[in-house]
């Protein structure tokens, strides 16, 4: 499984949950039939979604600490941009990001 | 507002800039600062020019203060501008372009010039020194065009230059006028071993050779020597020494000898408003050329000029290390040893190791080492401390660390480590990686090491080891322990943060970051720290921020390498019963637990629990959380004690259970482990716990600050008491004192060493009033710990699947086929 590419521009929007079901500055794990996506609620209310697996040692990003646009992996504190999916220096790598939006309090992911 | 004083500095090098940094730290608002630098670069790490030449690093990487830094600190910087005159009467300096700048205080930090031997032909093209970035560029350039290089001078700088040129593919010959290489730093034996070693690397030598002439038309083509022989070369580096750059000072009437003569406060002896620091300054007859003494001078200058009182600089004892990869050389002090000197030597010709130590009155006077220099910094420290080494002298040179009691800590531990030893277990960083990055990147603080390697960036457990490596690699004079910001999100250190939280009555994490002008939204280091401190100061008011906790403390379970969790319920004092075990077994079966492990803390752990099963496992267990995941009270380990043991003196089990029940659910700066042993056989290992009690006839001994982890430390005896109640009292006061004065993530062992046992004794044991106040604060805190975190999660859980606060335990399933690109 490779995760080079960032934000999907194709695919359909799928409802996931209500905004309130994601803790502020926290994350939730969303399971599709094949894989896990980590969905985060940032301090300004934006929702961001990435593959729930750190490129380092596959740590579950959904359990990390949200800081601004960055998620800090719970395993070894790799910092990953939730906008680009890029791992921040001094480490490198990237995770796949997914488009997310909120409509009428409902969180939607484009998959 | 009163007018700021004007401070002008001539020179923009490492010593001067360090002085400016010291001044800014002491009083950032005292001066308007103007700096004149003759070179066109901002302050860079001159020591690292050799690695630049050797290709190990780049010029950009050795810049210490970029131009933005000067701007940020309100400093006016004139690069490429020479000062031609100091008019002391008018208190002004005049630059070559005629501009005049007035000063109240002047710092002359003009450094030194390389000495060019005035032999015929020394001004030909291709003859140069190795001193600054321009020289470095010119050498890199020459290496591309020419093949044969000669270096006059077999000292530290000459050999480093030669090694760099060798690395660039040139054929290099070093010419030295003495028989011994680095004769200022090595004795003849070590110098000879060094020569052999470098010859194996391809370097050629002509020792005891005087150069008499540089030959060639415009450009150098060869050298003539006194013995009549010649050598062809098309690049010549002169590295025979430096001369303090005192011309400007001398012309302005400041008393100069070898350098600009300064007093113990770094003021020129002629004019107290003018200071001098660095290689241009002569202090008690010595003009230093190594960086560690210059930094000490800078500190003294900063202290004096900002009016903090008299703090004299008494001169420095220096040590030398050669920065050539694959060659280990160390020397310090008076290592030659004249006739009748007390000398200890170790020679291993096959292994290429030589060590020699000169002693006087059982104290180290000097040391020279080749091949194995790991103990160099330790010996250097002992030399400065005047440590009596008589008991160890016969084995001393084999290894400083293999000796003596096992309890001693410090540099020895890292010195004894092999290169491949993993220092940072979290990030898998080895000793060699850390040392390499210190040397190649020129790092001087743990923070920088963490940024480059990640070491000490996760659990922080290895921070002490990293500090030791820093000290061992750079020499003790380099280690800066004064101000260490918590993380990149703030400039504050832990103490400053705590003071602010207390004084400003801050009770929420986000509020704290806003009020204290945090950069960004905080990180995994500062947010948990803030969250702890607000709860510590304001136990009844602070709002615990779950999302400022690291994963284990947020989930109330330890995350494992595969993303599953462990569940470890309490077993008070390690005493359990049949019903408990049966229930635990049934739950383990129901959830198909892969691993059931007796933990080190006398309890039972279930490993491999899926996140979504955590809440159900807790419900079915119906046992209190063991806090095995937190910076909290872990366990109170006990032996069976007088109830069963034929040696038992005291009832350790009863006391252990009592302590664990009292302190259950309490949080500390770092994890906290207790133990109670019923007799001095100490089966509960109470002397390697944060606090441990050992039963003796008629009472208990209380040991504190012990640790059995990365860095073993035997606990110190805090006091002896008669009754269990007294143990409880002292424990409450001691743990509360730790809660209040510990830094987040600091275990009691380093905390105790930082604060000092005597000081802790005074507060906790000797002062009944102080103890009473501590106990009151602890009791208040304990009274707020009314609920169990696992049970809290159960209460939150709604069977209908309604939204709950802690629903992040449960994944959301969406029946979507995602084809992963």
PDB file of N, CA, C and O in Angstrom, chain A residues 47-95:
ATOM      1  N   UNK A  47     -12.249  20.316  10.056  1.00  0.00           N
ATOM      2  CA  UNK A  47     -12.103  18.864  10.156  1.00  0.00           C
ATOM      3  C   UNK A  47     -11.046  18.433   9.150  1.00  0.00           C
ATOM      4  O   UNK A  47     -11.044  18.893   8.010  1.00  0.00           O
ATOM      5  N   UNK A  48     -10.139  17.593   9.570  1.00  0.00           N
ATOM      6  CA  UNK A  48      -9.115  17.089   8.658  1.00  0.00           C
ATOM      7  C   UNK A  48      -9.031  15.575   8.803  1.00  0.00           C
ATOM      8  O   UNK A  48      -9.282  15.037   9.889  1.00  0.00           O
ATOM      9  N   UNK A  49      -8.682  14.894   7.703  1.00  0.00           N
ATOM     10  CA  UNK A  49      -8.654  13.433   7.729  1.00  0.00           C
ATOM     11  C   UNK A  49      -7.407  12.906   7.031  1.00  0.00           C
ATOM     12  O   UNK A  49      -7.025  13.401   5.968  1.00  0.00           O
ATOM     13  N   UNK A  50      -6.768  11.951   7.677  1.00  0.00           N
ATOM     14  CA  UNK A  50      -5.600  11.293   7.072  1.00  0.00           C
ATOM     15  C   UNK A  50      -5.678   9.795   7.338  1.00  0.00           C
ATOM     16  O   UNK A  50      -6.428   9.339   8.204  1.00  0.00           O
ATOM     17  N   UNK A  51      -4.893   9.043   6.586  1.00  0.00           N
ATOM     18  CA  UNK A  51      -4.768   7.616   6.825  1.00  0.00           C
ATOM     19  C   UNK A  51      -4.283   7.417   8.263  1.00  0.00           C
ATOM     20  O   UNK A  51      -3.341   8.071   8.706  1.00  0.00           O
ATOM     21  N   UNK A  52      -4.936   6.505   8.998  1.00  0.00           N
ATOM     22  CA  UNK A  52      -4.648   6.374  10.432  1.00  0.00           C
ATOM     23  C   UNK A  52      -3.403   5.536  10.681  1.00  0.00           C
ATOM     24  O   UNK A  52      -3.432   4.562  11.425  1.00  0.00           O
ATOM     25  N   UNK A  53      -2.303   5.922  10.083  1.00  0.00           N
ATOM     26  CA  UNK A  53      -1.108   5.097  10.228  1.00  0.00           C
ATOM     27  C   UNK A  53       0.126   5.946   9.968  1.00  0.00           C
ATOM     28  O   UNK A  53       0.335   6.428   8.863  1.00  0.00           O
ATOM     29  N   UNK A  54       0.917   6.129  10.995  1.00  0.00           N
ATOM     30  CA  UNK A  54       2.125   6.945  10.865  1.00  0.00           C
ATOM     31  C   UNK A  54       3.113   6.226   9.946  1.00  0.00           C
ATOM     32  O   UNK A  54       3.305   5.013  10.073  1.00  0.00           O
ATOM     33  N   UNK A  55       3.745   6.940   9.024  1.00  0.00           N
ATOM     34  CA  UNK A  55       4.684   6.285   8.108  1.00  0.00           C
ATOM     35  C   UNK A  55       5.916   5.723   8.819  1.00  0.00           C
ATOM     36  O   UNK A  55       6.637   4.921   8.250  1.00  0.00           O
ATOM     37  N   UNK A  56       6.122   6.110  10.046  1.00  0.00           N
ATOM     38  CA  UNK A  56       7.287   5.640  10.808  1.00  0.00           C
ATOM     39  C   UNK A  56       7.082   4.202  11.259  1.00  0.00           C
ATOM     40  O   UNK A  56       7.637   3.269  10.683  1.00  0.00           O
ATOM     41  N   UNK A  57       6.206   3.995  12.259  1.00  0.00           N
ATOM     42  CA  UNK A  57       5.973   2.635  12.783  1.00  0.00           C
ATOM     43  C   UNK A  57       4.476   2.340  12.858  1.00  0.00           C
ATOM     44  O   UNK A  57       4.021   1.632  13.743  1.00  0.00           O
ATOM     45  N   UNK A  58       3.727   2.945  11.942  1.00  0.00           N
ATOM     46  CA  UNK A  58       2.287   2.678  11.832  1.00  0.00           C
ATOM     47  C   UNK A  58       1.511   3.017  13.106  1.00  0.00           C
ATOM     48  O   UNK A  58       0.506   2.386  13.433  1.00  0.00           O
ATOM     49  N   UNK A  59       1.974   4.012  13.854  1.00  0.00           N
ATOM     50  CA  UNK A  59       1.237   4.441  15.043  1.00  0.00           C
ATOM     51  C   UNK A  59      -0.145   4.968  14.670  1.00  0.00           C
ATOM     52  O   UNK A  59      -0.324   5.551  13.600  1.00  0.00           O
ATOM     53  N   UNK A  60      -1.160   4.734  15.544  1.00  0.00           N
ATOM     54  CA  UNK A  60      -2.511   5.210  15.254  1.00  0.00           C
ATOM     55  C   UNK A  60      -2.611   6.728  15.474  1.00  0.00           C
ATOM     56  O   UNK A  60      -2.692   7.186  16.604  1.00  0.00           O
ATOM     57  N   UNK A  61      -2.577   7.466  14.399  1.00  0.00           N
ATOM     58  CA  UNK A  61      -2.537   8.929  14.492  1.00  0.00           C
ATOM     59  C   UNK A  61      -3.761   9.490  15.209  1.00  0.00           C
ATOM     60  O   UNK A  61      -3.687  10.535  15.852  1.00  0.00           O
ATOM     61  N   UNK A  62      -4.885   8.791  15.137  1.00  0.00           N
ATOM     62  CA  UNK A  62      -6.116   9.291  15.762  1.00  0.00           C
ATOM     63  C   UNK A  62      -5.934   9.508  17.259  1.00  0.00           C
ATOM     64  O   UNK A  62      -6.629  10.316  17.866  1.00  0.00           O
ATOM     65  N   UNK A  63      -4.978   8.821  17.863  1.00  0.00           N
ATOM     66  CA  UNK A  63      -4.759   8.954  19.308  1.00  0.00           C
ATOM     67  C   UNK A  63      -3.676   9.971  19.650  1.00  0.00           C
ATOM     68  O   UNK A  63      -3.270  10.088  20.795  1.00  0.00           O
ATOM     69  N   UNK A  64      -3.206  10.701  18.671  1.00  0.00           N
ATOM     70  CA  UNK A  64      -2.132  11.664  18.914  1.00  0.00           C
ATOM     71  C   UNK A  64      -2.650  12.988  19.440  1.00  0.00           C
ATOM     72  O   UNK A  64      -3.833  13.154  19.721  1.00  0.00           O
ATOM     73  N   UNK A  65      -1.702  13.941  19.575  1.00  0.00           N
ATOM     74  CA  UNK A  65      -2.049  15.268  20.068  1.00  0.00           C
ATOM     75  C   UNK A  65      -2.175  16.212  18.881  1.00  0.00           C
ATOM     76  O   UNK A  65      -1.291  16.277  18.019  1.00  0.00           O
ATOM     77  N   UNK A  66      -3.309  16.944  18.826  1.00  0.00           N
ATOM     78  CA  UNK A  66      -3.543  17.906  17.756  1.00  0.00           C
ATOM     79  C   UNK A  66      -2.952  19.248  18.182  1.00  0.00           C
ATOM     80  O   UNK A  66      -3.228  19.734  19.270  1.00  0.00           O
ATOM     81  N   UNK A  67      -2.130  19.835  17.316  1.00  0.00           N
ATOM     82  CA  UNK A  67      -1.576  21.160  17.602  1.00  0.00           C
ATOM     83  C   UNK A  67      -1.611  21.971  16.328  1.00  0.00           C
ATOM     84  O   UNK A  67      -0.855  21.710  15.401  1.00  0.00           O
ATOM     85  N   UNK A  68      -2.523  22.934  16.262  1.00  0.00           N
ATOM     86  CA  UNK A  68      -2.678  23.715  15.030  1.00  0.00           C
ATOM     87  C   UNK A  68      -3.073  22.793  13.896  1.00  0.00           C
ATOM     88  O   UNK A  68      -4.022  22.017  14.010  1.00  0.00           O
ATOM     89  N   UNK A  69      -2.311  22.840  12.802  1.00  0.00           N
ATOM     90  CA  UNK A  69      -2.572  21.998  11.639  1.00  0.00           C
ATOM     91  C   UNK A  69      -1.769  20.704  11.699  1.00  0.00           C
ATOM     92  O   UNK A  69      -1.624  20.022  10.711  1.00  0.00           O
ATOM     93  N   UNK A  70      -1.213  20.424  12.875  1.00  0.00           N
ATOM     94  CA  UNK A  70      -0.281  19.305  12.967  1.00  0.00           C
ATOM     95  C   UNK A  70      -0.829  18.232  13.895  1.00  0.00           C
ATOM     96  O   UNK A  70      -1.453  18.536  14.897  1.00  0.00           O
ATOM     97  N   UNK A  71      -0.579  16.959  13.535  1.00  0.00           N
ATOM     98  CA  UNK A  71      -0.872  15.877  14.461  1.00  0.00           C
ATOM     99  C   UNK A  71       0.464  15.286  14.917  1.00  0.00           C
ATOM    100  O   UNK A  71       1.362  15.084  14.102  1.00  0.00           O
ATOM    101  N   UNK A  72       0.584  15.086  16.218  1.00  0.00           N
ATOM    102  CA  UNK A  72       1.815  14.503  16.764  1.00  0.00           C
ATOM    103  C   UNK A  72       1.538  13.038  17.078  1.00  0.00           C
ATOM    104  O   UNK A  72       0.659  12.714  17.877  1.00  0.00           O
ATOM    105  N   UNK A  73       2.253  12.157  16.417  1.00  0.00           N
ATOM    106  CA  UNK A  73       1.985  10.718  16.536  1.00  0.00           C
ATOM    107  C   UNK A  73       2.186  10.257  17.987  1.00  0.00           C
ATOM    108  O   UNK A  73       3.163  10.627  18.631  1.00  0.00           O
ATOM    109  N   UNK A  74       1.264   9.434  18.487  1.00  0.00           N
ATOM    110  CA  UNK A  74       1.371   8.996  19.882  1.00  0.00           C
ATOM    111  C   UNK A  74       2.557   8.068  20.139  1.00  0.00           C
ATOM    112  O   UNK A  74       2.989   7.916  21.273  1.00  0.00           O
ATOM    113  N   UNK A  75       3.080   7.450  19.089  1.00  0.00           N
ATOM    114  CA  UNK A  75       4.146   6.453  19.307  1.00  0.00           C
ATOM    115  C   UNK A  75       5.497   7.110  19.558  1.00  0.00           C
ATOM    116  O   UNK A  75       6.118   6.881  20.583  1.00  0.00           O
ATOM    117  N   UNK A  76       5.979   7.891  18.596  1.00  0.00           N
ATOM    118  CA  UNK A  76       7.332   8.444  18.724  1.00  0.00           C
ATOM    119  C   UNK A  76       7.368   9.925  18.390  1.00  0.00           C
ATOM    120  O   UNK A  76       8.393  10.463  17.992  1.00  0.00           O
ATOM    121  N   UNK A  77       6.200  10.578  18.503  1.00  0.00           N
ATOM    122  CA  UNK A  77       6.118  12.031  18.369  1.00  0.00           C
ATOM    123  C   UNK A  77       6.563  12.555  17.004  1.00  0.00           C
ATOM    124  O   UNK A  77       7.079  13.650  16.900  1.00  0.00           O
ATOM    125  N   UNK A  78       6.369  11.782  15.937  1.00  0.00           N
ATOM    126  CA  UNK A  78       6.552  12.378  14.612  1.00  0.00           C
ATOM    127  C   UNK A  78       5.451  13.411  14.415  1.00  0.00           C
ATOM    128  O   UNK A  78       4.312  13.204  14.852  1.00  0.00           O
ATOM    129  N   UNK A  79       5.792  14.501  13.768  1.00  0.00           N
ATOM    130  CA  UNK A  79       4.814  15.558  13.528  1.00  0.00           C
ATOM    131  C   UNK A  79       4.422  15.531  12.056  1.00  0.00           C
ATOM    132  O   UNK A  79       5.279  15.502  11.180  1.00  0.00           O
ATOM    133  N   UNK A  80       3.119  15.527  11.818  1.00  0.00           N
ATOM    134  CA  UNK A  80       2.635  15.398  10.448  1.00  0.00           C
ATOM    135  C   UNK A  80       1.636  16.507  10.167  1.00  0.00           C
ATOM    136  O   UNK A  80       0.738  16.778  10.964  1.00  0.00           O
ATOM    137  N   UNK A  81       1.815  17.192   9.029  1.00  0.00           N
ATOM    138  CA  UNK A  81       0.886  18.246   8.630  1.00  0.00           C
ATOM    139  C   UNK A  81      -0.439  17.622   8.217  1.00  0.00           C
ATOM    140  O   UNK A  81      -0.486  16.718   7.381  1.00  0.00           O
ATOM    141  N   UNK A  82      -1.530  18.122   8.793  1.00  0.00           N
ATOM    142  CA  UNK A  82      -2.842  17.605   8.418  1.00  0.00           C
ATOM    143  C   UNK A  82      -3.324  18.243   7.120  1.00  0.00           C
ATOM    144  O   UNK A  82      -4.301  17.800   6.528  1.00  0.00           O
ATOM    145  N   UNK A  83      -2.647  19.281   6.667  1.00  0.00           N
ATOM    146  CA  UNK A  83      -3.012  19.920   5.404  1.00  0.00           C
ATOM    147  C   UNK A  83      -2.396  19.164   4.233  1.00  0.00           C
ATOM    148  O   UNK A  83      -3.070  18.846   3.271  1.00  0.00           O
ATOM    149  N   UNK A  84      -1.106  18.877   4.322  1.00  0.00           N
ATOM    150  CA  UNK A  84      -0.404  18.280   3.186  1.00  0.00           C
ATOM    151  C   UNK A  84      -0.161  16.788   3.362  1.00  0.00           C
ATOM    152  O   UNK A  84       0.132  16.090   2.414  1.00  0.00           O
ATOM    153  N   UNK A  85      -0.238  16.303   4.601  1.00  0.00           N
ATOM    154  CA  UNK A  85       0.116  14.919   4.865  1.00  0.00           C
ATOM    155  C   UNK A  85       1.613  14.707   4.988  1.00  0.00           C
ATOM    156  O   UNK A  85       2.083  13.615   5.256  1.00  0.00           O
ATOM    157  N   UNK A  86       2.384  15.791   4.806  1.00  0.00           N
ATOM    158  CA  UNK A  86       3.844  15.677   4.879  1.00  0.00           C
ATOM    159  C   UNK A  86       4.294  15.532   6.327  1.00  0.00           C
ATOM    160  O   UNK A  86       3.795  16.228   7.216  1.00  0.00           O
ATOM    161  N   UNK A  87       5.287  14.676   6.533  1.00  0.00           N
ATOM    162  CA  UNK A  87       5.931  14.595   7.842  1.00  0.00           C
ATOM    163  C   UNK A  87       6.860  15.800   7.966  1.00  0.00           C
ATOM    164  O   UNK A  87       7.578  16.146   7.031  1.00  0.00           O
ATOM    165  N   UNK A  88       6.839  16.455   9.134  1.00  0.00           N
ATOM    166  CA  UNK A  88       7.665  17.646   9.318  1.00  0.00           C
ATOM    167  C   UNK A  88       9.089  17.252   9.729  1.00  0.00           C
ATOM    168  O   UNK A  88       9.283  16.211  10.343  1.00  0.00           O
ATOM    169  N   UNK A  89      10.075  18.075   9.373  1.00  0.00           N
ATOM    170  CA  UNK A  89      11.459  17.797   9.772  1.00  0.00           C
ATOM    171  C   UNK A  89      11.569  17.703  11.286  1.00  0.00           C
ATOM    172  O   UNK A  89      10.772  18.348  11.972  1.00  0.00           O
ATOM    173  N   UNK A  90      12.530  16.966  11.837  1.00  0.00           N
ATOM    174  CA  UNK A  90      13.637  16.336  11.122  1.00  0.00           C
ATOM    175  C   UNK A  90      13.293  15.010  10.446  1.00  0.00           C
ATOM    176  O   UNK A  90      14.143  14.426   9.795  1.00  0.00           O
ATOM    177  N   UNK A  91      12.072  14.532  10.577  1.00  0.00           N
ATOM    178  CA  UNK A  91      11.717  13.266   9.946  1.00  0.00           C
ATOM    179  C   UNK A  91      11.157  13.538   8.562  1.00  0.00           C
ATOM    180  O   UNK A  91      10.941  14.682   8.185  1.00  0.00           O
ATOM    181  N   UNK A  92      10.927  12.481   7.812  1.00  0.00           N
ATOM    182  CA  UNK A  92      10.371  12.704   6.488  1.00  0.00           C
ATOM    183  C   UNK A  92       9.455  11.560   6.114  1.00  0.00           C
ATOM    184  O   UNK A  92       9.520  10.473   6.679  1.00  0.00           O
ATOM    185  N   UNK A  93       8.602  11.825   5.135  1.00  0.00           N
ATOM    186  CA  UNK A  93       7.630  10.852   4.686  1.00  0.00           C
ATOM    187  C   UNK A  93       6.300  11.557   4.527  1.00  0.00           C
ATOM    188  O   UNK A  93       6.222  12.785   4.655  1.00  0.00           O
ATOM    189  N   UNK A  94       5.276  10.802   4.181  1.00  0.00           N
ATOM    190  CA  UNK A  94       3.964  11.441   4.140  1.00  0.00           C
ATOM    191  C   UNK A  94       2.855  10.422   4.320  1.00  0.00           C
ATOM    192  O   UNK A  94       3.062   9.229   4.154  1.00  0.00           O
ATOM    193  N   UNK A  95       1.697  10.923   4.724  1.00  0.00           N
ATOM    194  CA  UNK A  95       0.512  10.074   4.799  1.00  0.00           C
ATOM    195  C   UNK A  95      -0.517  10.614   3.818  1.00  0.00           C
ATOM    196  O   UNK A  95      -0.500  11.795   3.470  1.00  0.00           O
TER     197      UNK A  95
END
